[in-house]
Structures are given as C-alpha cells and as structure tokens.
Amino acid sequence: MIKSVRGTRDLLPGEVERWQLVEDTARHLFALYGFREIRTPIFEQTELFERGIGQETDIVSKEMYTFIDRSNQSLTLRPEGTPPVVRAYIEHHLYRAGLAKLYYIGPMFRYERPQRGRFRQFHQIGAEVLGSEDPAVDAEVIEMVFALLDRLAVRDAALLLNSIGDSLCRPAYIERLRNEIGANLSAYCQDCQRRYHTNPLRVLDCKLDTELVAALPAIVDYLCPACAEHFAAVRRYLEQRAIPYRVQPRLVRGLDYYVRTTFEVISARLGAQSAVVGGGRYDVLSEMIGGPPIRGYGFALGVERLVELLPAEATAELEPKPQVFLAPLGREAFEFCTLLAKRLRDRDVSAYLDFPVDGERSLKGLMRLADKLAAHYVLIVGEKELAERRYTLRSMRDGSQTQVTEDELFQALTASREQPCKQ
Ligand code: HAM
C-alpha cells in the first residue's frame, strides 16, 4: 500500500474544522486591518528564493525542493511566502492600486528533519505591508498577530523582539563578530567555520554552538542612530498597546533579507519547535530580487503549530452535524428521500442520506449511523409513512417522536436551525 510522504500530513475531518476556524478568524480580522488576500503560485523560479532568502541560509543551502522542468528551467516549491508576494507586488504594479497590505494562506515546503511541529509540507498564514518604513507598521502588525491569538483564545504566547540594524550599521557589527569568532574559530562547528567566511551573522542561528554564540556581542549595541530610534519607536508603540515583549539580541532569524525589526512569537507548550510566528522588516528584499527599492514588513505563522495551541473550549462544537438524518425503509422510500433531501437542502437544512452499500440498512443500522454522525433529528420514512405522507420525526436529544407532514418538517427544522439543539 502506498503511504503518504514523510513530513507530510493528511488533514482529516475532525481536525480540519480547527484549521477552518483559524483561517476564518484570520481572514475576518485581517480584513478589519485593511489586508487583502493574494494567492501566488506554489512554485517559482529558483533564483527568486536564492536571491531573496540568501545562499547561506539553511533554507536555500539544504532545504529547498528544487526541480528542473521539461523546458530546463530550475523551479522550486515555495519554502515561504514573502519573496513571491514581493515579486507579485512589483510584477503587477500593485502600488498603483494602493494595495499595500496583503495576506496569504497556503502550503510551504522545506526539506527539514520531520519532528513534532516540523513538517516538510507545512502551512503558513502570512501578512505583508509594503511601501513604508514607519515603525508604526511594525507595531500594528504585531498588534494584529496578538489580536488573532486572542480571538483564538491563545493567551500564553510570548513576543521576542530584536533589531538587526541596516546596511549602515550592520557592517561594523559583522566586522566585530568576525573578529570574535575568528579568535576562537576551531571551537566552532564545520558549518559555522564556513559561515565565518561567507556570512558571520548566520553563526548566531547555529543550533550547535549555543554557548559560544551566547558570548558573542549583541547587535542592538551596534545600531546606528536611525536604527536605534526606529527600534525605540517600535518598542514605544508596543508599550502603548500593552503588548509585552522581551528583547532577544540573538534573534537574527534564518533569512538574509531582514533589516531592523525582527520578531518571533513562541509558546512553551509547543516543545522544541516553539516558534508559532516569525517576522520582521525587509526593506532591501525587493532590490535583492532585482526590483525597485520597496520597503516591507510582515510575518508568517505556522498553522500546524497554532492549531496545536487552540484550547479545547475554542474548538468544541466545531464539527458539522446533520440537522436531519433521513432513514428510508425500502427502495421506494429511499428514492423519495433522495428528492426530499434536495428540497431540504434548498431550504438550507443539512440533510444526510446514506447510500446503500450491500443492500439496505435496517432501521437499527440507520439509527446507529445517525448516532455516530450526531444528527439532531432522524426522519423515518417507511411504507406507511409514504402512503399517508406523514413521516416520523425523532429527536435524537430526548428520543421524542412526532408525525409530521413535509411542510411541518420544514418548519420544525428551520426553527431548530435558529435554536440548534446541542447534543
Ligand atoms: P519563518 O520563521 O521561516 O518565517 O516561518 C514562520 C513560521 O512558519 C514559523 O514560526 C513556524 O511556525 C512555521 N514553520 C516554519 N517552518 C516550518 C516547518 N518546517 N514545519 C512547520 N512549521 C514551520 C518566514 O517564513 C517568513 N516568510 C516570515 C515573514 C513574513 N517575514 C516577513 N514577512
């Protein structure tokens, strides 16, 4: 039997409703903030990610799903959503339409070692604001992230914040970093020894040399006046919004496009893969991929991880239950029910009709299935009911039964939709 691919998951009914809750809540909230949805292709030219994310990052150096298609182009399944959004923004001149706030929902692909909370196909909900470097953008987007978590009743997540400077102040910091690392180079892992030459900032992401990294100088101490002022303003705006944060000086994030603000939202309940949201400012990404200077800032959250954080109360009663389960006894009644089901659905009533598999189910079998599906009512249609055009409507909550005409049935079910009977 062929199985699903390692690092991918099937989302089954039962769990999928939790995803829909997250997606619906995000769509609704993001619209309040003026964001519009964008859907970009699942694959892009490889160069977009190589240039946008950076050759030395883990994503580009070892995690991309890259393939050559039949016309010999190198294409890559998107490992994240930011470079595609910036590409589309430029390609379609979205700034002309005043569209600067965009969000996306969809699968991303990274060849990582699968473990709890880490998949090879995973899903992100992300939002990007293009065009402004104002620190109010940085704070508003973080505010939106916390508003989303709050609406989903996730209240134990912590914000880690940093500023990693810009092209003016970062070179001096990198020089200092290189000197420090160089003085003790042989103590570092192979990857870091290479990064020391190619991009020393990436050493700060190292998962192995954590003790050495902890002793390295902090980038916030090297910010130029403009970056320091920007960071101070972001912090002030967060404080005005009563959003608590912790400055985390080693939070450089695993992508090369970031400047100034970087942030993550973490939860201790997630285990080793504790980041549920990651984001930051990327004022030079557009130029890295050959576009005009366009500033940008945004975040992406991991849907698998956020769904794991949803409290049970927030997701109780999410699974759809049929309002009425049709229980025909005999072929003639079944055929009548196929048409009755349509008349009910036309009135917006959810009617469940089971199709015979090996002959017809007995009334007992039908009742058992209605119970499994947690139907609110069962409508029994036997020969007698068909002849009299009065059907037996049974409440699954209290077992009471009444005889109803079709009109009475519609009335009863429309009324029950307004006051759904909880099981
Ligand atoms: P990222 O930190 O690479 O940032 O990913 C954001 C979030 O996606 C993570 O915090 C995590 O929840 C989830 N995630 C990442 N990799 C995996 C995985 N292998 N399995 C499960 N979940 C995962 C970005 O992708 C940036 N594009 C964020 C951004 C948008 N920055 C600016 N704008």
XYZ file of C-alpha atoms and ligand atoms in Angstrom:
456
model
C 0.000 0.000 0.000
C 1.402 3.403 -0.939
C 1.705 5.711 2.076
C 1.885 9.498 2.397
C 5.345 11.076 2.060
C 7.457 11.559 5.210
C 6.991 15.060 6.601
C 3.525 15.498 5.049
C 0.161 15.010 6.720
C -3.430 14.314 5.804
C -5.832 16.685 7.483
C -8.871 14.654 8.339
C -12.402 15.701 9.206
C -12.343 16.476 12.910
C -9.038 18.345 12.667
C -9.836 20.252 9.516
C -12.559 22.221 11.316
C -9.884 23.587 13.665
C -7.934 24.787 10.637
C -11.036 26.394 9.185
C -11.594 28.221 12.468
C -8.039 29.614 12.338
C -8.338 30.581 8.670
C -11.785 32.148 9.022
C -10.742 34.110 12.103
C -7.599 35.360 10.314
C -9.489 36.361 7.168
C -12.067 38.264 9.184
C -9.528 40.027 11.392
C -7.078 40.868 8.596
C -9.899 42.492 6.630
C -10.555 44.759 9.638
C -6.939 45.901 9.332
C -7.294 46.560 5.585
C -5.422 43.492 4.298
C -6.424 41.878 1.005
C -5.726 38.290 0.067
C -3.125 37.330 -2.522
C -2.537 33.822 -3.926
C 0.777 33.233 -5.625
C 1.889 30.019 -7.369
C 3.164 27.069 -5.357
C 6.382 27.060 -7.405
C 8.606 29.879 -8.585
C 11.901 30.300 -10.355
C 14.609 29.005 -8.041
C 16.503 32.263 -8.386
C 13.732 34.159 -6.584
C 14.482 32.279 -3.370
C 18.247 32.052 -3.877
C 18.476 35.808 -4.212
C 15.648 36.705 -1.843
C 16.392 34.408 1.091
C 20.178 34.183 0.635
C 22.567 31.395 -0.463
C 23.996 30.878 3.011
C 20.693 30.316 4.773
C 19.637 26.810 5.814
C 16.559 27.137 3.627
C 18.477 27.767 0.405
C 21.553 25.668 1.138
C 19.781 22.499 2.221
C 16.012 22.634 2.418
C 14.611 23.577 -0.970
C 12.516 21.277 -3.132
C 14.093 22.215 -6.448
C 13.452 20.508 -9.766
C 14.164 21.008 -13.421
C 11.068 21.006 -15.597
C 10.802 19.808 -19.193
C 11.869 23.175 -20.577
C 15.005 23.052 -18.452
C 14.044 25.765 -16.005
C 15.054 25.393 -12.395
C 11.918 25.720 -10.273
C 11.398 25.492 -6.521
C 8.360 24.715 -4.385
C 7.986 27.847 -2.285
C 9.684 27.452 1.110
C 7.999 30.645 2.333
C 5.668 33.335 1.101
C 7.490 36.650 1.348
C 9.625 36.736 -1.851
C 6.671 35.577 -4.013
C 4.450 38.329 -2.566
C 7.094 40.986 -3.211
C 7.632 39.619 -6.739
C 3.884 39.750 -7.453
C 3.596 43.224 -5.940
C 6.238 44.519 -8.339
C 5.126 42.466 -11.350
C 1.514 43.681 -11.138
C 2.307 47.248 -10.011
C 0.019 46.768 -7.034
C 1.261 50.027 -5.520
C -0.611 51.833 -8.318
C -3.878 50.385 -6.995
C -2.969 51.438 -3.468
C -2.712 47.799 -2.392
C -0.009 47.750 0.214
C -1.365 45.254 2.747
C -1.521 41.676 1.564
C -2.091 38.344 3.250
C -1.792 34.742 2.129
C -2.731 31.310 3.368
C -1.211 28.153 1.975
C 1.319 25.333 1.952
C 5.093 25.844 2.054
C 7.799 23.240 1.515
C 11.115 22.738 3.286
C 13.217 19.596 3.356
C 13.735 19.642 7.119
C 14.074 16.723 9.507
C 10.474 15.966 10.458
C 9.622 16.036 14.147
C 6.827 17.351 16.340
C 5.712 20.688 14.876
C 8.128 20.439 11.939
C 6.992 19.162 8.578
C 8.198 19.149 5.002
C 4.886 20.416 3.752
C 3.537 22.850 6.311
C 1.128 25.749 6.131
C 1.514 29.414 6.794
C -0.805 32.339 7.208
C 1.252 35.422 6.477
C 0.750 39.132 6.015
C 2.991 41.733 4.416
C 2.872 45.533 4.415
C 4.738 47.083 1.501
C 5.984 50.595 0.949
C 6.557 52.095 4.391
C 9.398 52.021 6.864
C 7.386 53.709 9.579
C 7.783 51.930 12.932
C 4.002 52.216 13.408
C 3.719 49.497 10.734
C 5.927 47.176 12.763
C 3.806 47.670 15.870
C 0.451 47.439 14.120
C 1.319 44.112 12.505
C 2.425 42.677 15.847
C -0.782 44.034 17.355
C -2.726 42.165 14.648
C -0.838 38.940 15.435
C -1.781 39.220 19.098
C -5.372 40.145 18.246
C -5.564 36.934 16.220
C -4.115 34.860 19.051
C -6.530 36.498 21.449
C -9.567 35.786 19.269
C -8.451 32.167 19.162
C -8.089 32.147 22.966
C -4.311 31.535 22.771
C -3.120 33.773 25.589
C 0.180 32.251 26.715
C 2.414 33.205 23.759
C 5.450 35.442 24.284
C 6.895 38.047 21.930
C 10.648 38.073 21.317
C 11.900 41.236 19.669
C 15.175 42.451 18.220
C 16.622 44.943 15.797
C 19.403 43.807 13.499
C 20.295 47.217 12.072
C 20.702 48.065 8.404
C 23.377 48.364 5.733
C 24.784 51.392 7.525
C 25.409 49.909 10.955
C 25.495 46.189 10.357
C 28.921 46.040 8.606
C 30.674 47.341 11.734
C 28.854 44.740 13.843
C 29.706 41.961 11.400
C 33.356 43.021 11.479
C 33.318 42.804 15.263
C 31.549 39.445 15.096
C 34.106 38.111 12.629
C 36.960 39.162 14.913
C 35.372 37.466 17.911
C 34.572 34.265 16.045
C 37.957 34.275 14.266
C 39.808 34.430 17.581
C 38.304 31.042 18.510
C 37.398 29.612 15.114
C 38.428 25.984 15.646
C 35.973 25.693 18.568
C 33.035 26.239 16.186
C 31.234 23.579 14.142
C 32.070 22.999 10.457
C 29.053 24.977 9.258
C 29.976 27.974 11.408
C 33.579 27.867 10.216
C 32.219 28.224 6.685
C 29.693 30.886 7.716
C 32.553 32.821 9.346
C 33.856 33.429 5.824
C 30.579 33.757 3.931
C 28.058 35.335 6.342
C 29.036 35.506 10.027
C 25.564 36.701 11.050
C 24.278 33.182 10.300
C 26.552 31.872 13.103
C 24.016 33.385 15.504
C 21.405 30.898 14.178
C 23.641 27.895 14.959
C 21.825 25.193 16.897
C 25.107 23.501 17.961
C 27.413 26.256 19.176
C 24.864 27.814 21.504
C 27.258 28.518 24.377
C 29.818 30.185 22.125
C 27.077 32.167 20.416
C 25.678 33.384 23.742
C 29.005 35.061 24.498
C 29.186 36.970 21.178
C 28.470 40.729 21.106
C 24.811 41.782 20.771
C 23.741 43.576 17.617
C 21.450 46.019 19.470
C 24.580 47.591 20.957
C 25.825 48.476 17.453
C 22.761 50.169 15.959
C 23.276 53.480 14.142
C 21.190 56.418 15.461
C 18.452 55.969 12.813
C 18.054 52.237 13.549
C 18.206 52.809 17.305
C 15.497 55.453 17.003
C 13.366 53.157 14.843
C 13.698 50.349 17.369
C 12.877 52.684 20.263
C 9.732 53.810 18.422
C 8.622 50.213 17.774
C 9.066 49.450 21.457
C 7.203 52.575 22.474
C 4.267 51.700 20.185
C 4.143 48.182 21.616
C 4.131 49.568 25.136
C 1.277 51.936 24.218
C -0.660 48.868 23.105
C 0.214 46.986 26.281
C 1.873 44.209 24.281
C 4.616 42.708 26.449
C 7.898 41.743 24.757
C 11.374 40.553 25.561
C 14.363 41.911 23.650
C 16.262 38.885 22.381
C 19.599 40.146 20.970
C 20.421 36.933 19.116
C 17.187 36.834 17.178
C 18.596 37.381 13.678
C 16.171 34.916 12.038
C 17.163 32.423 9.378
C 16.627 34.607 6.322
C 19.047 37.152 4.850
C 16.522 39.779 3.866
C 15.810 41.171 7.306
C 16.815 44.646 8.473
C 15.904 46.425 11.687
C 12.936 44.792 13.461
C 12.835 41.010 13.753
C 10.422 39.112 15.971
C 9.104 35.730 16.923
C 6.167 34.606 18.996
C 6.864 31.475 20.974
C 4.945 29.138 23.235
C 6.405 26.771 25.795
C 3.563 24.340 25.019
C 4.988 23.624 21.555
C 8.106 21.757 22.661
C 11.398 22.179 20.769
C 9.800 23.898 17.751
C 8.477 26.673 19.919
C 8.034 29.482 17.346
C 4.474 29.892 16.186
C 5.062 33.211 14.401
C 8.146 34.723 12.773
C 8.513 38.049 11.060
C 10.375 41.241 10.537
C 11.301 44.125 8.312
C 12.825 43.500 4.885
C 13.490 46.902 3.345
C 16.025 45.578 0.813
C 14.342 42.356 -0.349
C 12.832 43.990 -3.420
C 16.258 45.136 -4.598
C 17.770 41.720 -3.813
C 15.379 40.192 -6.352
C 16.029 42.911 -8.950
C 13.116 45.236 -8.152
C 12.923 48.918 -7.225
C 13.505 49.960 -3.619
C 10.333 48.976 -1.771
C 10.243 48.688 1.962
C 8.443 45.807 3.571
C 7.443 44.253 6.847
C 5.410 41.222 7.754
C 5.067 37.878 9.467
C 4.028 34.310 8.904
C 2.535 31.912 11.386
C 2.724 28.151 11.259
C -0.832 26.829 11.087
C 0.105 23.329 12.367
C 1.638 24.940 15.446
C -1.179 27.416 16.032
C -3.805 24.670 15.773
C -1.861 22.738 18.409
C -2.234 25.720 20.757
C -6.007 26.095 20.406
C -7.720 25.361 23.701
C -10.402 22.660 23.657
C -13.162 25.189 24.551
C -12.416 27.210 21.422
C -12.923 24.205 19.201
C -15.777 22.362 20.895
C -18.874 22.025 18.700
C -16.961 22.864 15.517
C -17.754 19.670 13.677
C -20.790 19.988 11.450
C -23.675 17.724 12.449
C -26.605 16.885 10.181
C -29.805 18.585 11.237
C -31.749 15.651 9.979
C -30.742 12.128 9.115
C -33.106 10.547 6.608
C -33.927 6.934 7.402
C -35.780 5.330 4.479
C -37.062 1.794 4.863
C -37.174 0.154 1.446
C -36.217 1.215 -2.055
C -39.289 3.299 -2.758
C -38.769 5.292 0.453
C -35.083 5.708 -0.408
C -35.912 7.189 -3.793
C -38.445 9.517 -2.203
C -35.763 10.586 0.291
C -33.258 11.445 -2.457
C -35.719 14.100 -3.652
C -36.807 15.161 -0.164
C -33.122 15.699 0.700
C -32.833 18.196 -2.146
C -35.951 20.050 -1.016
C -34.492 20.296 2.495
C -31.086 21.480 1.272
C -32.808 24.059 -0.935
C -34.172 25.438 2.345
C -30.665 25.437 3.847
C -31.297 22.435 6.069
C -28.417 19.949 6.268
C -29.932 16.581 5.436
C -27.887 13.398 5.491
C -28.896 10.495 3.288
C -26.806 7.359 3.408
C -26.359 5.425 0.168
C -26.909 1.670 0.258
C -23.672 -0.342 0.056
C -24.593 -4.024 0.217
C -28.367 -3.783 0.190
C -30.318 -1.563 2.536
C -29.592 -0.917 6.189
C -32.058 -1.975 8.838
C -33.702 0.700 10.987
C -31.319 -0.310 13.764
C -28.315 0.161 11.449
C -29.627 3.539 10.309
C -30.174 4.718 13.894
C -26.647 3.633 14.794
C -25.209 5.665 11.912
C -27.362 8.711 12.787
C -25.975 8.488 16.294
C -22.342 8.266 15.062
C -22.870 11.370 12.936
C -24.512 13.126 15.906
C -27.584 14.069 13.847
C -30.084 16.283 15.661
C -33.146 14.535 14.211
C -33.935 11.350 12.338
C -36.774 11.214 9.847
C -38.148 7.718 9.458
C -39.832 7.055 6.119
C -41.447 3.630 5.836
C -44.211 2.263 3.603
C -46.947 3.500 5.918
C -45.423 6.990 6.122
C -45.099 7.146 2.341
C -48.729 6.204 1.865
C -50.000 8.707 4.441
C -47.477 11.446 3.588
C -46.795 11.863 7.276
C -43.327 10.987 8.496
C -41.880 10.104 11.869
C -39.553 12.793 13.188
C -37.457 11.629 16.100
C -35.397 13.956 18.261
C -32.026 12.397 18.999
C -31.677 14.546 22.099
C -34.662 13.246 24.049
C -35.981 10.398 21.899
C -39.407 12.063 21.471
C -41.249 11.288 18.231
C -43.901 13.195 16.267
C -45.680 12.619 12.998
C -45.131 15.493 10.568
C -46.156 16.455 7.055
C -43.435 17.756 4.749
C -44.414 21.356 5.480
C -44.335 20.738 9.210
C -40.957 19.105 8.781
C -39.571 22.188 7.031
C -40.976 24.403 9.755
C -39.585 22.275 12.571
C -36.115 22.077 11.032
C -35.904 25.735 10.117
C -36.892 26.600 13.686
C -34.364 24.128 15.096
C -31.632 25.753 12.993
C -32.342 29.025 14.745
C -32.069 27.313 18.127
C -29.764 24.375 17.439
C -30.325 21.545 19.853
C -26.977 20.795 21.490
C -26.146 17.138 21.932
P 9.828 31.558 9.299
O 10.249 31.910 10.676
O 10.779 30.763 8.479
O 9.499 32.936 8.582
O 8.445 30.795 9.354
C 7.337 31.334 10.038
C 6.618 30.266 10.829
O 6.290 29.155 9.984
C 7.438 29.639 11.945
O 7.405 30.433 13.117
C 6.730 28.315 12.144
O 5.581 28.490 12.966
C 6.290 27.953 10.751
N 7.230 26.982 10.145
C 8.402 27.221 9.541
N 8.966 26.074 9.116
C 8.124 25.079 9.475
C 8.134 23.650 9.321
N 9.113 23.021 8.699
N 7.092 22.946 9.828
C 6.072 23.579 10.472
N 6.013 24.917 10.619
C 7.021 25.659 10.147
C 9.044 33.057 7.297
O 8.683 32.124 6.614
C 8.955 34.478 6.817
N 8.444 34.472 5.422
C 8.069 35.304 7.721
C 7.947 36.717 7.266
C 6.928 37.247 6.556
N 8.850 37.663 7.455
C 8.418 38.788 6.889
N 7.269 38.550 6.331
